[in-house]
Coordinates of C-alpha atoms and ligand atoms in Angstrom, one line a residue:
M1 CA -12.9 -0.5 -5.7
S2 CA -15.9 -1.6 -7.8
A3 CA -13.8 -0.8 -10.9
I4 CA -11.1 -3.3 -10.0
D5 CA -12.2 -7.0 -9.8
R6 CA -10.7 -8.4 -6.5
K7 CA -10.9 -11.9 -8.0
D8 CA -8.0 -11.0 -10.3
Y9 CA -5.9 -10.4 -7.1
C10 CA -7.5 -12.8 -4.7
P11 CA -8.8 -16.0 -6.4
R12 CA -10.1 -17.7 -3.2
Y13 CA -13.0 -16.1 -1.2
S14 CA -12.6 -13.1 -3.4
Y15 CA -15.5 -11.1 -2.1
E16 CA -15.3 -12.0 1.6
D17 CA -14.7 -9.0 3.9
S18 CA -11.7 -10.6 5.6
P19 CA -8.0 -10.9 4.9
Q20 CA -7.0 -13.9 2.6
S21 CA -3.6 -15.6 2.2
I22 CA -1.6 -14.7 -0.9
S23 CA 1.3 -17.1 0.1
Y24 CA 4.9 -16.1 1.1
G25 CA 3.6 -15.3 4.6
A26 CA 1.4 -12.5 3.3
T27 CA -2.3 -11.7 3.1
I28 CA -4.4 -9.4 1.0
S29 CA -6.0 -7.0 3.5
A30 CA -9.8 -7.1 4.1
P31 CA -11.8 -4.9 1.7
H32 CA -13.1 -2.7 4.5
M33 CA -9.5 -1.8 5.4
H34 CA -8.8 -1.0 1.7
G35 CA -11.9 1.1 1.7
Y36 CA -10.8 3.1 4.8
A37 CA -7.4 3.7 3.3
L38 CA -8.8 5.0 0.0
E39 CA -11.3 7.2 1.7
H40 CA -8.6 8.8 3.8
L41 CA -6.4 9.3 0.8
E42 CA -9.1 10.3 -1.7
N43 CA -8.0 14.0 -1.9
Y44 CA -4.4 12.9 -2.6
L45 CA -5.4 10.4 -5.3
R46 CA -6.9 12.9 -7.7
P47 CA -6.2 12.7 -11.4
N48 CA -2.5 13.2 -12.3
M49 CA -1.3 12.6 -8.8
T50 CA 1.6 10.4 -7.7
A51 CA 1.2 7.7 -5.0
L52 CA 3.3 5.1 -3.2
D53 CA 1.9 1.8 -1.9
I54 CA 4.3 0.1 0.5
G55 CA 3.7 -3.6 1.1
S56 CA 1.8 -3.9 -2.2
G57 CA 1.4 -7.7 -1.9
S58 CA -1.3 -8.8 -4.4
G59 CA -1.3 -5.4 -6.1
Y60 CA -5.1 -4.9 -5.5
L61 CA -4.9 -1.7 -3.6
T62 CA -2.2 -0.4 -6.0
A63 CA -4.6 -1.0 -8.8
C64 CA -7.4 0.9 -7.0
M65 CA -5.1 3.8 -6.5
A66 CA -4.1 3.7 -10.2
E67 CA -7.7 3.8 -11.2
M68 CA -8.2 7.0 -9.1
V69 CA -5.1 8.9 -10.3
G70 CA -6.0 8.2 -13.9
S71 CA -3.8 8.0 -17.0
G72 CA -1.8 11.1 -16.1
G73 CA -0.9 9.8 -12.7
K74 CA 1.6 7.3 -11.3
V75 CA 1.4 4.7 -8.6
V76 CA 4.5 2.8 -7.3
G77 CA 4.0 -0.5 -5.4
V78 CA 6.9 -1.7 -3.3
D79 CA 7.1 -5.2 -1.7
H80 CA 10.2 -6.9 -0.3
I81 CA 9.3 -10.4 -1.6
P82 CA 10.2 -10.8 -5.3
E83 CA 7.7 -13.5 -5.8
L84 CA 4.9 -11.2 -4.6
V85 CA 6.0 -8.5 -6.9
D86 CA 5.9 -11.0 -9.8
L87 CA 2.4 -12.1 -8.6
S88 CA 1.1 -8.5 -8.5
I89 CA 2.4 -7.9 -12.0
D90 CA 0.7 -11.1 -13.2
N91 CA -2.5 -10.1 -11.5
M92 CA -2.5 -6.7 -13.0
K93 CA -1.8 -8.1 -16.5
K94 CA -5.2 -9.8 -16.4
Q95 CA -7.1 -6.6 -17.1
H96 CA -4.6 -3.7 -17.0
S97 CA -1.4 -4.6 -18.8
D98 CA -1.5 -1.2 -20.4
W99 CA -1.0 0.4 -17.0
L100 CA 2.3 -1.5 -16.6
E101 CA 3.4 -0.7 -20.2
S102 CA 2.6 3.1 -19.8
G103 CA 4.3 3.5 -16.4
R104 CA 1.0 4.4 -14.7
V105 CA 1.9 1.6 -12.4
K106 CA 5.4 0.3 -11.4
F107 CA 5.9 -2.6 -9.0
I108 CA 9.4 -2.6 -7.4
V109 CA 11.2 -5.0 -5.1
G110 CA 12.5 -3.2 -2.1
D111 CA 12.5 -2.6 1.7
G112 CA 9.4 -0.4 2.1
R113 CA 10.8 0.9 5.4
L114 CA 13.0 3.1 3.2
G115 CA 10.2 4.1 0.9
C116 CA 11.2 4.7 -2.7
P117 CA 12.8 8.1 -2.9
E118 CA 13.9 7.7 -6.6
E119 CA 10.2 7.7 -7.8
G120 CA 9.0 10.5 -5.4
P121 CA 8.0 12.8 -4.0
Y122 CA 4.4 11.6 -3.5
D123 CA 1.1 13.2 -3.0
C124 CA 0.3 10.3 -0.8
I125 CA 1.8 7.1 0.7
H126 CA -0.1 4.1 1.9
V127 CA 1.6 1.4 4.0
G128 CA 0.0 -2.1 4.3
A129 CA 2.0 -3.3 7.2
A130 CA 2.9 -1.8 10.6
A131 CA 5.9 0.4 11.2
G132 CA 7.4 0.0 14.7
K133 CA 7.7 3.8 15.1
K134 CA 6.9 7.1 13.4
P135 CA 8.2 6.5 9.8
T136 CA 10.2 9.7 9.3
A137 CA 11.8 8.4 6.0
L138 CA 8.4 8.1 4.5
I139 CA 7.2 11.5 5.7
E140 CA 10.3 13.0 4.0
Q141 CA 9.1 11.6 0.7
L142 CA 5.8 13.3 0.8
K143 CA 5.1 16.4 -1.2
A144 CA 3.8 19.5 0.7
P145 CA 0.9 19.1 0.9
G146 CA 0.9 15.3 1.1
R147 CA -0.6 12.6 3.3
L148 CA 0.8 9.3 4.7
F149 CA -1.7 6.6 5.9
T150 CA 0.1 3.9 7.9
P151 CA -0.4 1.5 10.8
V152 CA 2.2 2.2 13.6
G153 CA 3.0 0.2 16.7
T154 CA 4.0 -3.2 17.9
Y155 CA 1.7 -4.7 20.6
S156 CA -1.0 -2.0 20.2
Q157 CA -1.3 -0.5 16.8
Y158 CA -3.1 2.5 15.4
I159 CA -3.7 3.8 11.9
M160 CA -1.8 7.1 11.9
V161 CA -2.4 9.8 9.3
Y162 CA 0.5 12.2 8.8
D163 CA -0.3 15.4 6.9
K164 CA 2.5 17.4 5.5
K165 CA 1.2 21.0 5.1
E166 CA 2.2 23.4 2.4
D167 CA 4.7 25.1 4.7
G168 CA 6.4 21.7 5.4
T169 CA 5.1 21.3 8.9
V170 CA 3.6 17.9 9.8
E171 CA 0.4 17.2 11.7
E172 CA -0.4 13.7 12.9
K173 CA -3.7 12.1 13.8
R174 CA -4.5 8.7 15.4
V175 CA -7.4 7.3 13.4
M176 CA -8.3 3.9 14.8
G177 CA -6.9 0.8 16.6
V178 CA -5.9 -2.0 14.2
M179 CA -4.0 -5.3 14.0
Y180 CA -1.6 -5.5 11.0
V181 CA 1.4 -7.7 10.3
P182 CA 4.7 -5.8 10.8
L183 CA 7.0 -4.3 8.2
T184 CA 9.8 -6.8 8.6
D185 CA 12.8 -8.5 7.1
A186 CA 12.1 -10.8 4.1
D187 CA 13.8 -13.7 5.8
K188 CA 11.7 -13.3 8.9
Q189 CA 8.5 -13.2 6.9
L190 CA 9.5 -16.4 5.0
G191 CA 10.6 -18.2 8.2
R192 CA 14.3 -18.2 7.1
D193 CA 15.6 -16.4 10.1
Y194 CA 17.0 -19.4 11.9
Ligands
SAM1 C1 -1.1 -7.3 4.9 S1 -0.1 -7.5 3.5 C2 -0.9 -6.2 2.5 C3 -0.7 -6.5 1.0 C4 -1.5 -5.6 0.1 N1 -1.7 -4.3 0.6 C5 -2.7 -6.3 -0.4 O1 -3.8 -6.0 0.2 O2 -2.6 -7.2 -1.2 C6 1.5 -6.7 4.0 C7 2.5 -6.7 2.9 O3 3.7 -6.0 3.4 C8 4.8 -6.6 2.8 N2 6.0 -6.2 3.6 C9 6.3 -6.6 4.9 N3 7.4 -6.0 5.3 C10 7.9 -5.3 4.2 C11 9.0 -4.5 4.0 N4 10.0 -4.3 5.0 N5 9.2 -3.9 2.8 C12 8.2 -4.1 1.8 N6 7.1 -4.8 2.0 C13 6.9 -5.4 3.2 C14 4.5 -8.1 2.8 O4 5.3 -8.9 2.0 C15 3.0 -8.1 2.4 O5 2.8 -8.2 1.1

């Protein structure tokens, strides 16, 4: 995280340990949550690995993941708000336009609940918004071994870690209680669902 300047992705209160608005009904998550996520995914963000960041928003965490997988790796960021995908691309261009040119990072507009099977399978998947229930579509897109780190739940939410083992079996672990925005429809997030 110290290799990626958060100010490029969060111009106001850049170094506060709290979520900040990035417009379009979205926030950049607090640095301590990004830290927890990267620590849990560390062994699946080794050089040359492939990762998926769902709800990529500002692009900050995607950039941290790209730093970790190195020039031989690939990180795909997916967000359902086109303006946020444009914002994340502009943010990354401030210091790392080469990552976009080389394909080390791709930002894609899409419904993250479906994952991004066309770019997978992935060594790890991070989700930055809460799934209502166990996200089986995402687990399917993991390599074996592979790890998914995601908030799950509606009123009470937990960070869940799903580990796909080499034999294809999946183990799940409840890590901690959290409060995330939901993975939702774009119109709902933008207040257009009237
Ligand atoms: C708490 S923000 C996290 C953003 C990002 N991880 C960061 O720190 O900048 C949650 C993100 O999930 C996105 N999101 C919500 N529902 C989604 C969906 N169905 N598909 C893709 N992205 C979604 C929002 O647009 C928002 O950018």
